[in-house]
PDB file of C-alpha atoms in Angstrom:
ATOM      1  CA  UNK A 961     -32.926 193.488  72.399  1.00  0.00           C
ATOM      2  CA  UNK A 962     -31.177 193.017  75.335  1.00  0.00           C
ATOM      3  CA  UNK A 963     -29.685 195.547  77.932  1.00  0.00           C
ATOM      4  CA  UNK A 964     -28.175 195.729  80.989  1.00  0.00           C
ATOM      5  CA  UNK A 965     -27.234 198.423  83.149  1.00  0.00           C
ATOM      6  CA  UNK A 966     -24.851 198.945  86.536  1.00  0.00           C
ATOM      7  CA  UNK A 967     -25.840 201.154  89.148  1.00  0.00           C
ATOM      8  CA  UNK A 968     -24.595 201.316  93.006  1.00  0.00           C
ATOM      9  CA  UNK A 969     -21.812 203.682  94.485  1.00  0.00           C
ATOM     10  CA  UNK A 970     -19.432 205.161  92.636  1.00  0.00           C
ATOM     11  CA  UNK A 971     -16.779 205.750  96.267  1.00  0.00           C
ATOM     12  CA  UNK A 972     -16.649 203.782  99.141  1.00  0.00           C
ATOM     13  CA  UNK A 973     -14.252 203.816 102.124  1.00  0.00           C
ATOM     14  CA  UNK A 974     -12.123 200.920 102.861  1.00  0.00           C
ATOM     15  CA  UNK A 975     -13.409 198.359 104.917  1.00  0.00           C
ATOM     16  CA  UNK A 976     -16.953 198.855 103.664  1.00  0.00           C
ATOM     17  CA  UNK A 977     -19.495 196.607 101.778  1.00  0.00           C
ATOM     18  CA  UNK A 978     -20.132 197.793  98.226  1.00  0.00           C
ATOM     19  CA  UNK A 979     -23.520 196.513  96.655  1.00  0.00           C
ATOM     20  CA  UNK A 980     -24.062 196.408  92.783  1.00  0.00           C
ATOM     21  CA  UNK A 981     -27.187 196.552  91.031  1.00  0.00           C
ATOM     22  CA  UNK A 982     -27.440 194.853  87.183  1.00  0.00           C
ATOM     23  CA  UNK A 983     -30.670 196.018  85.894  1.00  0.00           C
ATOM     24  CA  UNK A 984     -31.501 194.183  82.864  1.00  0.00           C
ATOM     25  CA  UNK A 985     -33.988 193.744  79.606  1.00  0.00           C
ATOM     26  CA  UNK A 986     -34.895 191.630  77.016  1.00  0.00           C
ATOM     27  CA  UNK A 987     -34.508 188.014  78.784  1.00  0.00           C
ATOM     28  CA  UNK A 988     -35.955 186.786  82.010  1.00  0.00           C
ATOM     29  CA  UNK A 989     -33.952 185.545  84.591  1.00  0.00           C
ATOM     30  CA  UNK A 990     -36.270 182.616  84.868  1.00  0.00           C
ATOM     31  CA  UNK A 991     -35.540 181.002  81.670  1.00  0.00           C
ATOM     32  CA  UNK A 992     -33.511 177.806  81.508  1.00  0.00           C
ATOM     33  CA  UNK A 993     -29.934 178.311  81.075  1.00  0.00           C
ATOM     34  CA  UNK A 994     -29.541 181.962  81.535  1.00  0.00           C
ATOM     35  CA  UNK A 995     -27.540 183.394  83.486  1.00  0.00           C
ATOM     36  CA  UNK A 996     -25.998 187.170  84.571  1.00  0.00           C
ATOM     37  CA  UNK A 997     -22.382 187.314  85.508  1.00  0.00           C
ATOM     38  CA  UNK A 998     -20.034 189.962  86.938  1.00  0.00           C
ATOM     39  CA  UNK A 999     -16.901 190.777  85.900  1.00  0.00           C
ATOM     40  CA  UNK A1000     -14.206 193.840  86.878  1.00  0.00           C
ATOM     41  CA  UNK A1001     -11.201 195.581  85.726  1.00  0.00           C
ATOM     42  CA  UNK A1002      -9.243 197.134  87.764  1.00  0.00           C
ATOM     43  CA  UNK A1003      -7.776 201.029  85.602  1.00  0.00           C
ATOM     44  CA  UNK A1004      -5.244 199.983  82.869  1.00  0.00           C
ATOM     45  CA  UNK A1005      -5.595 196.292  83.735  1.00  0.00           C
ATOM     46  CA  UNK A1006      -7.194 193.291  82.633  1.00  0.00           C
ATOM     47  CA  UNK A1007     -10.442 191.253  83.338  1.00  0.00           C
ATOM     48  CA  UNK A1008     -11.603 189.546  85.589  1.00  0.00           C
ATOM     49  CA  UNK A1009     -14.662 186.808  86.047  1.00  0.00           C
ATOM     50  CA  UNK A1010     -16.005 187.390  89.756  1.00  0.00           C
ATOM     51  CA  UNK A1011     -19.621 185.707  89.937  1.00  0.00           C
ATOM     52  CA  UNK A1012     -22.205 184.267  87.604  1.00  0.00           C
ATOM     53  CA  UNK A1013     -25.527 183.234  89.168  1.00  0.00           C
ATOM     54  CA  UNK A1014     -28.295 181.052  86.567  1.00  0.00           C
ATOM     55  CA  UNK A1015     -31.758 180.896  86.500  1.00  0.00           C
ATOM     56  CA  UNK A1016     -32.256 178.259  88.824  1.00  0.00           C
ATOM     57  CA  UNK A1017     -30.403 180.282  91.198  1.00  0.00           C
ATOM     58  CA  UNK A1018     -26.748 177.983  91.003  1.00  0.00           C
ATOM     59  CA  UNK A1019     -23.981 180.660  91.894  1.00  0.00           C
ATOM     60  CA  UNK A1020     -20.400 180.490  91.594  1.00  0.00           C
ATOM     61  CA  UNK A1021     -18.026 182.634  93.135  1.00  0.00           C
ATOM     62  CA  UNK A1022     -14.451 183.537  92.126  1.00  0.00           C
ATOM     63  CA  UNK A1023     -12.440 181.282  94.731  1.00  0.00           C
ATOM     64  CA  UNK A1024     -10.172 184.219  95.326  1.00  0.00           C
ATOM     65  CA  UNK A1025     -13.219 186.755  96.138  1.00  0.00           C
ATOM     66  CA  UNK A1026     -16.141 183.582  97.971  1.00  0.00           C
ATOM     67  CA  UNK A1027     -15.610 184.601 100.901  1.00  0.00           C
ATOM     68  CA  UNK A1028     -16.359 188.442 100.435  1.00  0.00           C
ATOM     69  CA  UNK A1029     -18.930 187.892  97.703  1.00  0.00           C
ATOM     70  CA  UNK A1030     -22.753 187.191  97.223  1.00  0.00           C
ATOM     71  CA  UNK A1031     -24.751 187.201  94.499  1.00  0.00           C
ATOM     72  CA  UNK A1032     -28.510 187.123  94.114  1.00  0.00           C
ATOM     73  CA  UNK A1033     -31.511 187.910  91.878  1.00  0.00           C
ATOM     74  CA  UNK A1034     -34.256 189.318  91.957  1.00  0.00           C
ATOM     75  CA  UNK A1035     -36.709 187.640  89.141  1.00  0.00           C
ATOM     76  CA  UNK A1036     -39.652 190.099  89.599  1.00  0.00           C
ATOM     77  CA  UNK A1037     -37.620 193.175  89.006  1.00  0.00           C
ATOM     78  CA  UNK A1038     -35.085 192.212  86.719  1.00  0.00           C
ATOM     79  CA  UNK A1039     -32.154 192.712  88.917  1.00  0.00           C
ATOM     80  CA  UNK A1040     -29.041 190.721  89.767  1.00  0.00           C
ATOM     81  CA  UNK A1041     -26.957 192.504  92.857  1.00  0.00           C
ATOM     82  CA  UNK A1042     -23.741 191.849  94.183  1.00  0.00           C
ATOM     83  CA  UNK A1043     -22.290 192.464  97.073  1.00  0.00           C
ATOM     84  CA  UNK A1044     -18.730 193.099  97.817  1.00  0.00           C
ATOM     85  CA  UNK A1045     -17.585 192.983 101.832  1.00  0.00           C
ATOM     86  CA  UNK A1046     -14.098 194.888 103.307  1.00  0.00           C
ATOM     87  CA  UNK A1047     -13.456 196.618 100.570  1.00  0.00           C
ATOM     88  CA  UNK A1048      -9.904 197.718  99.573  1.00  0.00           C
ATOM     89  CA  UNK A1049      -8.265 200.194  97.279  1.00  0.00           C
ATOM     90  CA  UNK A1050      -7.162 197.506  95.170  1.00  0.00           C
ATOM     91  CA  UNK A1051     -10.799 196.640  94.390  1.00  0.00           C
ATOM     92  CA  UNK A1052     -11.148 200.064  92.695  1.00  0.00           C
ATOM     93  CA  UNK A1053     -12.053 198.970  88.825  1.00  0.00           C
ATOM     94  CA  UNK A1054     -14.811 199.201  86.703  1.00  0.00           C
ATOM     95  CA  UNK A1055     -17.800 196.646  87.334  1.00  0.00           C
ATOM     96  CA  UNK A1056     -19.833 194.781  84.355  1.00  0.00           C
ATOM     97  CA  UNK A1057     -22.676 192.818  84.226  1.00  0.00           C
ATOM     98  CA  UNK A1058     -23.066 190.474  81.559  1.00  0.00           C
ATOM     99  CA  UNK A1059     -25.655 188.684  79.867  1.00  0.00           C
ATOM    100  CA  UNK A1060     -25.053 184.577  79.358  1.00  0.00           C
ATOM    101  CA  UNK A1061     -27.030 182.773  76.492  1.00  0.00           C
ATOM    102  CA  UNK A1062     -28.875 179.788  77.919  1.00  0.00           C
ATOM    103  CA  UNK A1063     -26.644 177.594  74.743  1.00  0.00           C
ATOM    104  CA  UNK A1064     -23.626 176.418  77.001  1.00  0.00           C
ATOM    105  CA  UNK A1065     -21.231 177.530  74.181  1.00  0.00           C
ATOM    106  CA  UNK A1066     -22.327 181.433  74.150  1.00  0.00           C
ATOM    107  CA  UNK A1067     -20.147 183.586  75.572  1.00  0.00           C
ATOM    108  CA  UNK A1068     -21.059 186.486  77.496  1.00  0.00           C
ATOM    109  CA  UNK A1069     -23.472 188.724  75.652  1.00  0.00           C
ATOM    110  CA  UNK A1070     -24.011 191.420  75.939  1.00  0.00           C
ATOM    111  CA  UNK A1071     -22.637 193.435  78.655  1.00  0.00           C
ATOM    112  CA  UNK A1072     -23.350 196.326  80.361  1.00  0.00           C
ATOM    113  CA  UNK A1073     -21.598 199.545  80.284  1.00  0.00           C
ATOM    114  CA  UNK A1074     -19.895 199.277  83.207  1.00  0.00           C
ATOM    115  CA  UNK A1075     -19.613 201.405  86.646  1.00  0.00           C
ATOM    116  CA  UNK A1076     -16.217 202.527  88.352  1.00  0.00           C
ATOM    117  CA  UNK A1077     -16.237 202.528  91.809  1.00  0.00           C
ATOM    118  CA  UNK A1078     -13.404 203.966  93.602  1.00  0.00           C
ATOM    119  CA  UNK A1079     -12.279 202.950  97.048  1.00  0.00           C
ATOM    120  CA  UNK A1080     -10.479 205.635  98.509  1.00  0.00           C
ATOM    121  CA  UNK A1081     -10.945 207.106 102.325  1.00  0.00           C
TER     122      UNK A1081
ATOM    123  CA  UNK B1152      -8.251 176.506  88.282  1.00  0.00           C
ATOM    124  CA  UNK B1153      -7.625 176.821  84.503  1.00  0.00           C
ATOM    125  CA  UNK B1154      -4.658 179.090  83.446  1.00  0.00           C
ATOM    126  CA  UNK B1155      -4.612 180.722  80.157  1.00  0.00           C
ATOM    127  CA  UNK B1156      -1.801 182.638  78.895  1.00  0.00           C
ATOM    128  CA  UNK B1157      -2.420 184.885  75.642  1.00  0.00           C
ATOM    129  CA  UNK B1158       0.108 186.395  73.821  1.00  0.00           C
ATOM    130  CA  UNK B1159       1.426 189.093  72.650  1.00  0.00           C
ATOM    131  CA  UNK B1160       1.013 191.614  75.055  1.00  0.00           C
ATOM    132  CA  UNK B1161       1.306 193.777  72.821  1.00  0.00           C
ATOM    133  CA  UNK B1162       1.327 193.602  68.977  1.00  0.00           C
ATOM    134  CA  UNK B1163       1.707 196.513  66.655  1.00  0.00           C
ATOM    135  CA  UNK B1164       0.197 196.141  63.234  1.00  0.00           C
ATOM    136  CA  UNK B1165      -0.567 198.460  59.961  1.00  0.00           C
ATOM    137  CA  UNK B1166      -4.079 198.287  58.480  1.00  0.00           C
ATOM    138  CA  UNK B1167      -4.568 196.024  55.803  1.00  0.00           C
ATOM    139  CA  UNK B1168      -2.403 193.525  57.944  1.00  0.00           C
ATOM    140  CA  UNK B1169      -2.770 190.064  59.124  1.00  0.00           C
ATOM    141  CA  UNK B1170      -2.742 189.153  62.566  1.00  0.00           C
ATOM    142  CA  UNK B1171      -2.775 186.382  64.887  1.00  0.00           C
ATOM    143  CA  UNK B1172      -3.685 186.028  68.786  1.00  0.00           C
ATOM    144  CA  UNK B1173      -2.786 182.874  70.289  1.00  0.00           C
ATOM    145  CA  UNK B1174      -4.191 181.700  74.051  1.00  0.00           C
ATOM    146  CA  UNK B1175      -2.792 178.511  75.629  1.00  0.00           C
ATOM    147  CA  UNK B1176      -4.299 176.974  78.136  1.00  0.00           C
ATOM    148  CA  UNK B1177      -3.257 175.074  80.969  1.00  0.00           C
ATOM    149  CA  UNK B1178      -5.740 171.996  80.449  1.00  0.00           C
ATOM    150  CA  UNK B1179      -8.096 170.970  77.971  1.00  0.00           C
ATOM    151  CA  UNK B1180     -11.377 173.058  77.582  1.00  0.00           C
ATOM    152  CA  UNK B1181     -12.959 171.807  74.557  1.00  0.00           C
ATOM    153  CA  UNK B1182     -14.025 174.777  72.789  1.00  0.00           C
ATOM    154  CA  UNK B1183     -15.791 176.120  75.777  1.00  0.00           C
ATOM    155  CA  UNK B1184     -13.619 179.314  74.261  1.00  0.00           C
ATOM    156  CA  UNK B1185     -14.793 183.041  73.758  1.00  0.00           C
ATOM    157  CA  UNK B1186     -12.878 186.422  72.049  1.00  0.00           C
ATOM    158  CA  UNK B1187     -13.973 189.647  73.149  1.00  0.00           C
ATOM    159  CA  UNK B1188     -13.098 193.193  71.319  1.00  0.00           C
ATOM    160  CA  UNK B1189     -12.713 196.103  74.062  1.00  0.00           C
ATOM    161  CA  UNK B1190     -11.996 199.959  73.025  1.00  0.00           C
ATOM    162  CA  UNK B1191     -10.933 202.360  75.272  1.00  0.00           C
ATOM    163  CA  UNK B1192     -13.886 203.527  77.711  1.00  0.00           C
ATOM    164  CA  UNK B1193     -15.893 200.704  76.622  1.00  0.00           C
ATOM    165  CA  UNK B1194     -17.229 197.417  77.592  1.00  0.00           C
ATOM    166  CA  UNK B1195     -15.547 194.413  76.183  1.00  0.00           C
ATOM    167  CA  UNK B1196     -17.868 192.952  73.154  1.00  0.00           C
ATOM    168  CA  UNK B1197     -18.208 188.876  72.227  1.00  0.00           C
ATOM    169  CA  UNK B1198     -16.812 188.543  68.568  1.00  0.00           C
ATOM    170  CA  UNK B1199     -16.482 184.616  68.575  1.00  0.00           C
ATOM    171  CA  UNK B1200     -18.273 182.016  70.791  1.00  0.00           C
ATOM    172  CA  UNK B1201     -16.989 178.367  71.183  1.00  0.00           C
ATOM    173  CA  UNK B1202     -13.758 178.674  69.813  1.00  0.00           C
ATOM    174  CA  UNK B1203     -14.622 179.437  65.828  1.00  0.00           C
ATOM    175  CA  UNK B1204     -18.370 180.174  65.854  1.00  0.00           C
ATOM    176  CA  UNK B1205     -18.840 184.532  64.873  1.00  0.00           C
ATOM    177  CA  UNK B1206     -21.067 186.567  66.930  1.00  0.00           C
ATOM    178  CA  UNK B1207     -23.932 187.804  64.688  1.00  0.00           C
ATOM    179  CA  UNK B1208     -23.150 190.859  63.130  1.00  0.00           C
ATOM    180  CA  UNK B1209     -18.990 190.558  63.894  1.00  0.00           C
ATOM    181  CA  UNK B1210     -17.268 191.124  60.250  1.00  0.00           C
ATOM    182  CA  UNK B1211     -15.891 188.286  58.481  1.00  0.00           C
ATOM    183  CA  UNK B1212     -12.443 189.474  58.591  1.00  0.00           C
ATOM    184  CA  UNK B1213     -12.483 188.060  62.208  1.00  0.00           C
ATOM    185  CA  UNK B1214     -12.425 183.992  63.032  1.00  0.00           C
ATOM    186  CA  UNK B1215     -11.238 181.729  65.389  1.00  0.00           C
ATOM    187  CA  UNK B1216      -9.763 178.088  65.668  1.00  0.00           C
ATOM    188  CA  UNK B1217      -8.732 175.908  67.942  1.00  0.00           C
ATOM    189  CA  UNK B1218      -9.608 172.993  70.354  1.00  0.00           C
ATOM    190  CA  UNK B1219      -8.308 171.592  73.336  1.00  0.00           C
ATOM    191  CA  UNK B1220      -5.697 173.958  74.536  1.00  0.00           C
ATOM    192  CA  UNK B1221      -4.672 175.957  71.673  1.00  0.00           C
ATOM    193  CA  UNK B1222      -6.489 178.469  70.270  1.00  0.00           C
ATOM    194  CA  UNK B1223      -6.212 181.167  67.797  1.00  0.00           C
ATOM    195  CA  UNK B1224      -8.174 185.034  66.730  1.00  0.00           C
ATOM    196  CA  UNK B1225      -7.258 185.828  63.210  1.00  0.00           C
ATOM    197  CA  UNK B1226      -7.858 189.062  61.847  1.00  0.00           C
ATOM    198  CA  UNK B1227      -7.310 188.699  57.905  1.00  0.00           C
ATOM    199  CA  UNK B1228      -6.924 192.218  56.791  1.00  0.00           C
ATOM    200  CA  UNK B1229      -7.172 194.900  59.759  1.00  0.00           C
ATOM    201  CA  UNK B1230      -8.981 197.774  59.640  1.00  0.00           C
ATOM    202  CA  UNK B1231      -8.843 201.308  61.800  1.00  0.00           C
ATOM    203  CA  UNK B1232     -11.746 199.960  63.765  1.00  0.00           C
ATOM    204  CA  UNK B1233      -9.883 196.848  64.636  1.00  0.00           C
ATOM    205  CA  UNK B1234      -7.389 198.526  66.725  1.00  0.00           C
ATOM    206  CA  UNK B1235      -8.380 197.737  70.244  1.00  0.00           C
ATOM    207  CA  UNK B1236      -7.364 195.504  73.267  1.00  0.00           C
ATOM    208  CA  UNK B1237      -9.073 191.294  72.813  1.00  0.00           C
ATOM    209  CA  UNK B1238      -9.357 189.163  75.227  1.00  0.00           C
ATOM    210  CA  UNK B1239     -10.269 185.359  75.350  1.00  0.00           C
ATOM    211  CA  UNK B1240     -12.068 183.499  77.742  1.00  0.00           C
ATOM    212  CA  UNK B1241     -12.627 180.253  79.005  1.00  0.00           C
ATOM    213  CA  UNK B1242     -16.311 179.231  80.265  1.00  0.00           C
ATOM    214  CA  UNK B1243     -15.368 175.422  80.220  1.00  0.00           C
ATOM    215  CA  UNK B1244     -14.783 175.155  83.918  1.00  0.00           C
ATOM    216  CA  UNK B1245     -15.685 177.565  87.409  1.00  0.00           C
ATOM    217  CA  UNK B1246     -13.742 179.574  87.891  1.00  0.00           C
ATOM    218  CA  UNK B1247     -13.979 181.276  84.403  1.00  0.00           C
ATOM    219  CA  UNK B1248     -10.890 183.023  83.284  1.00  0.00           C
ATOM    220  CA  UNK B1249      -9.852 185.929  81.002  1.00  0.00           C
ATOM    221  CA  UNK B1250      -6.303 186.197  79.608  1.00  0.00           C
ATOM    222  CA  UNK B1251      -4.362 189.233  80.046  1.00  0.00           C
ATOM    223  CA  UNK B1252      -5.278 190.836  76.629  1.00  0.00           C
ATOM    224  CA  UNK B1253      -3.395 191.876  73.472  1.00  0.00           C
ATOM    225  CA  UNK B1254      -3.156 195.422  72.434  1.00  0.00           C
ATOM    226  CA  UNK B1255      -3.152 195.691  68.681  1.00  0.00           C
ATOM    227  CA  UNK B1256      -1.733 199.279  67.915  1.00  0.00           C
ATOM    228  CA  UNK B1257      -0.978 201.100  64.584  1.00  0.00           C
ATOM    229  CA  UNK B1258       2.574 200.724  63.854  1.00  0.00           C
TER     230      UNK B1258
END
C-alpha cells in the first residue's frame, strides 16, 4: 500500500522560504519510472501542478514558479522536499504530494492528504 | 504550455442522472489524460488514467473517452457519493495542467 504524507510549516511570513516534506511508503524512489510530484490549491480554487521530480532525479518545475522552486529527494529516507523562496499571501493553499506510477499513462496516485500553509505577517 | 478548458463550471444534477464533463485542449495530447474526484476537505483521487482506462476499485458507473483534444467523464447514473468537484489533467507534456474543475451539485 502506498502512502504519503506532508509535513513543514503551517504559517510563514512573506518574503520567506517555505520547505515541504513528502514522506512516503510503499514504493522506492529508486525504481524506474517513479516519480513524486507536488501540486497546490490555493482556498476555494483550483489545482495546480508545481514540480514532479523521477527516480533518476529529472525535475521539472512549473515555468511560472522555476525560479522560486527546488525539488529534491532523499532515497534513503523516503522523502521528497520542496522548497518555496519569497513567499507571498497568494501562495497560501493547501500542498499535496503525489505518487506517479512508473507506466507513463498512470496518473497521479495516490496523494497525500495535503498541508495548508498560510502566509500571513 | 498546454491549455485545457473544462466545462461546466458548474453543473447541477439529481441522483440517478446522467452526466457529462467535457475538457478541450489546446493541442493534441494523445491520451496522456487523467480524471480526478475531490470532496470537500479532501485530496483529489485518480478515477480514470489515459483517457478511458478506470482506476482499480473506481465504480463502473464512471468512464472516460476521448483522444487527441477532446475528452469526456461520464457518469451513467449518479449517486449521493458522486457529488463532488473533478478535475482532468494532462501529463502529456511539462508543464502538466489541471482544468478548473466542475462542481456537480444536487439540484
Amino acid at each position: 500500500q502506498i502512502t504519503l504524507k506532508e509535513s513543514g510549516p503551517t504559517l510563514v511570513k512573506p518574503t520567506q522560504t517555505l520547505t515541504l516534506t513528502c514522506t512516503f511508503s510503499g514504493f522506492s524512489l529508486s525504481t524506474s519510472g517513479v516519480g513524486v510530484g507536488w501540486i497546490r490549491q490555493p482556498p476555494g480554487k483550483a489545482l495546480e501542478w508545481l514540480a514532479l521530480i523521477y527516480w533518476d532525479d529529472d525535475k521539472r518545475y512549473s515555468p511560472s514558479l522555476k525560479s522560486r522552486l527546488t525539488i529534491t529527494k532523499d532515497t534513503s529516507k523516503n522523502q521528497v522536499v520542496l522548497t518555496m523562496t519569497n513567499m507571498d499571501p497568494v501562495d497560501t493553499a493547501t500542498y499535496y504530494c503525489a505518487h506517479k506510477d512508473v507506466v507513463p499513462a498512470a496518473g497521479f496516485d495516490p496523494w497525500g492528504q495535503g498541508t495548508l500553509v498560510t502566509v500571513s505577517s | 504550455v498546454i491549455w485545457m478548458t473544462q466545462s461546466p463550471s458548474l453543473l447541477s444534477a439529481s441522483t440517478g442522472d446522467r452526466v457529462t464533463i467535457s475538457c478541450r485542449m489546446s493541442q493534441g495530447i494523445s491520451s496522456y489524460l487523467a480524471w480526478y474526484q475531490q470532496k470537500p476537505g479532501k485530496a483529489p483521487e485518480l478515477l480514470i488514467y489515459a483517457a478511458s482506462t478506470l482506476q482499480s476499485g473506481v465504480p463502473s458507473r464512471f468512464s472516460g473517452s476521448g483522444s487527441g483534444t477532446d475528452f469526456t467523464l461520464t457518469i451513467s447514473c449518479l449517486q449521493s457519493e458522486d457529488f463532488a468537484t473533478y478535475y482532468c489533467q494532462q501529463y502529456y507534456s511539462f508543464p502538466w495542467t489541471f482544468g478548473q474543475g466542475t462542481k456537480v451539485e444536487i439540484k
